[in-house]
């Protein structure tokens, strides 16, 4: 079974969905570690409640971004982590980290990339007046919200939607698609050629 580590800075609803899907056997991976850069991240509490080792590492305690990430890498190595799953981790990973886990770091973004990159994508899509938005799961590369796309799902914007309504449905969609994407990647039957991720039958 593959080992994953989940990195989260915030509430951790995606983390919770993944952990729940592991617990009920829908997702056959082991979550070896949860890492957060925020001491008060609710995600850490969720992890500990589920009996998963949860590690807070303060970026300010390290001399540089690289030193911080090298420390995280040591923790991952120690626990034989195969894949890193970013779930609302509010730090941009440096090339040092990205190279160490090339095409093995997954991120979820609450819009259909390459549209609406950045931290306010649900609001941005809503204000833009799109009729369709969605969720993207992608491998992480050196650029932000950019790496090869693993999976996407559409979310319709209804005329009656408030931004909060849309946000709730996007999050629901995230919770489903992330587990499915991790499941497929953990099976290992895929190839990445340039930007294209193909899953083998
Ligand atoms: C999600 O919307 C995810 O797409 C984005 O950060 C948010 C994290 O939410 N990358 P949560 O902490 O999982 O609830």
XYZ file of C-alpha atoms and ligand atoms in Angstrom:
215
model
C 0.000 0.000 0.000
C 1.268 3.480 -0.852
C 1.997 6.004 1.875
C 0.719 9.528 1.524
C 1.377 12.683 3.524
C -1.220 15.441 3.555
C -0.094 19.074 3.851
C -2.729 21.520 5.083
C -2.798 25.019 6.548
C -6.472 25.574 7.232
C -9.790 24.000 8.010
C -8.965 20.646 6.464
C -12.292 19.566 4.965
C -10.442 17.948 2.063
C -8.152 16.212 4.500
C -11.211 15.003 6.396
C -12.815 13.594 3.261
C -9.608 11.750 2.350
C -9.155 10.393 5.866
C -12.797 9.252 5.981
C -12.457 7.520 2.631
C -9.330 5.727 3.829
C -11.112 4.667 7.023
C -14.053 3.169 5.158
C -11.813 1.355 2.673
C -12.809 3.372 -0.390
C -9.274 4.699 -0.692
C -6.570 2.115 -0.231
C -3.585 4.189 0.837
C -2.059 4.874 4.236
C -1.867 8.423 5.537
C 1.516 8.340 7.256
C 1.699 11.995 8.227
C -0.071 15.338 8.206
C 2.107 18.431 7.981
C 1.044 21.998 8.679
C 2.812 25.351 8.654
C 0.156 26.782 10.996
C 0.012 25.802 14.627
C -3.707 26.537 14.890
C -4.726 24.741 11.683
C -7.931 22.842 12.303
C -6.534 20.219 9.915
C -4.023 19.206 12.628
C -6.847 18.555 15.089
C -8.743 16.511 12.512
C -5.645 14.404 11.854
C -4.960 13.744 15.526
C -8.596 12.832 16.090
C -8.250 10.239 13.337
C -5.117 8.857 14.995
C -2.760 10.186 12.342
C 0.585 11.681 13.258
C 0.274 15.441 12.836
C 3.316 17.640 12.620
C 3.426 21.416 12.919
C 6.618 22.881 11.524
C 7.070 26.627 11.913
C 8.636 28.120 8.763
C 10.002 31.012 10.825
C 12.147 28.624 12.833
C 14.246 27.895 9.749
C 16.787 30.132 8.032
C 15.324 29.708 4.554
C 12.485 28.149 2.599
C 14.870 25.430 1.407
C 15.984 24.611 4.957
C 12.337 24.338 5.996
C 11.487 22.065 3.116
C 14.581 19.904 3.634
C 13.386 19.280 7.175
C 9.972 18.249 5.857
C 11.662 15.989 3.310
C 13.539 14.236 6.120
C 10.243 13.546 7.875
C 8.749 12.185 4.661
C 11.738 9.961 4.008
C 11.618 8.577 7.524
C 8.010 7.544 6.997
C 8.573 6.269 3.450
C 6.039 8.673 1.957
C 5.301 7.955 -1.716
C 2.938 10.844 -2.508
C 2.357 14.292 -1.089
C -1.224 15.541 -1.120
C -1.658 19.299 -0.763
C -5.017 20.157 0.743
C -5.149 23.882 1.312
C -1.431 24.201 2.058
C -0.770 27.937 1.844
C 2.887 27.818 0.886
C 4.481 27.651 -2.539
C 6.910 24.766 -2.684
C 10.395 25.528 -3.957
C 12.075 23.632 -6.823
C 14.075 21.715 -4.189
C 10.921 20.097 -2.884
C 9.203 19.751 -6.254
C 12.228 17.917 -7.707
C 12.392 15.543 -4.754
C 8.788 14.452 -5.418
C 8.512 15.044 -9.147
C 5.024 14.148 -10.369
C 4.296 12.824 -6.911
C 2.799 15.961 -5.376
C -0.905 16.480 -5.927
C -2.794 19.724 -5.458
C -6.473 20.581 -5.627
C -7.673 23.890 -6.991
C -11.286 25.109 -6.770
C -11.648 26.153 -10.434
C -11.075 24.769 -13.890
C -7.419 25.554 -14.525
C -5.982 27.439 -16.281
C -8.943 29.712 -15.482
C -9.069 31.510 -12.155
C -5.676 30.764 -10.676
C -4.862 32.146 -7.249
C -6.370 32.185 -3.828
C -9.833 33.619 -4.546
C -10.843 31.457 -7.449
C -14.405 30.617 -6.406
C -15.227 34.281 -5.806
C -13.396 35.300 -8.981
C -15.348 32.799 -11.082
C -18.629 33.838 -9.464
C -18.001 37.547 -10.030
C -16.902 36.901 -13.616
C -20.333 35.427 -14.265
C -19.253 32.038 -15.576
C -21.984 29.453 -16.048
C -19.636 26.566 -15.457
C -16.730 26.296 -13.093
C -15.286 23.299 -11.310
C -12.354 21.665 -9.630
C -8.914 20.644 -10.869
C -6.511 18.124 -9.386
C -3.022 18.485 -10.781
C 0.565 17.513 -10.177
C 2.620 20.318 -8.704
C 5.456 21.763 -10.738
C 7.635 24.828 -10.232
C 4.879 27.275 -11.202
C 1.772 28.077 -9.180
C -1.505 26.317 -10.166
C 0.220 25.022 -13.253
C 1.348 21.372 -13.302
C -0.046 18.497 -15.427
C -3.767 17.934 -14.906
C -4.863 14.658 -13.321
C -8.627 15.231 -13.129
C -11.250 17.921 -13.534
C -14.925 18.073 -12.725
C -17.547 20.613 -13.718
C -19.700 22.529 -11.290
C -22.632 24.440 -12.716
C -23.317 27.982 -11.542
C -27.054 28.407 -11.021
C -28.799 31.755 -11.497
C -30.051 31.505 -7.942
C -26.571 30.895 -6.482
C -24.973 33.214 -3.998
C -21.198 33.022 -3.864
C -21.564 30.949 -0.682
C -23.909 28.490 -2.432
C -21.399 28.042 -5.203
C -18.573 27.678 -2.713
C -20.437 24.901 -0.905
C -20.998 22.936 -4.125
C -17.397 23.407 -5.275
C -16.197 22.043 -1.929
C -18.561 19.067 -2.208
C -17.124 18.349 -5.644
C -13.587 18.659 -4.269
C -14.232 16.100 -1.581
C -15.281 13.526 -4.171
C -12.753 14.165 -6.913
C -9.676 14.308 -4.676
C -10.165 10.797 -3.328
C -10.748 9.464 -6.818
C -7.647 11.209 -8.179
C -5.465 9.947 -5.320
C -6.836 6.443 -5.840
C -5.914 6.474 -9.517
C -2.472 7.953 -8.953
C -1.720 5.517 -6.114
C -2.461 2.612 -8.469
C 0.537 3.867 -10.399
C -0.861 3.070 -13.812
C -0.361 6.418 -15.468
C 2.202 8.200 -17.569
C 3.052 11.893 -17.634
C 4.301 13.229 -20.958
C 4.818 16.967 -20.832
C 1.520 18.361 -19.619
C -0.484 15.214 -20.409
C -1.360 12.673 -17.788
C -2.715 9.433 -19.271
C -4.181 6.634 -17.240
C -3.621 3.130 -18.554
C -6.554 0.733 -18.645
C -9.806 24.110 -1.039
O -10.778 24.907 -1.647
C -8.727 23.748 -2.016
O -9.182 23.638 -3.322
C -7.768 24.902 -1.889
O -7.782 25.224 -0.538
C -9.050 24.886 0.025
C -8.795 24.074 1.271
O -9.973 23.819 1.974
N -6.475 24.530 -2.407
P -9.976 22.808 3.195
O -8.928 23.280 4.189
O -9.658 21.444 2.657
O -11.345 22.879 3.773
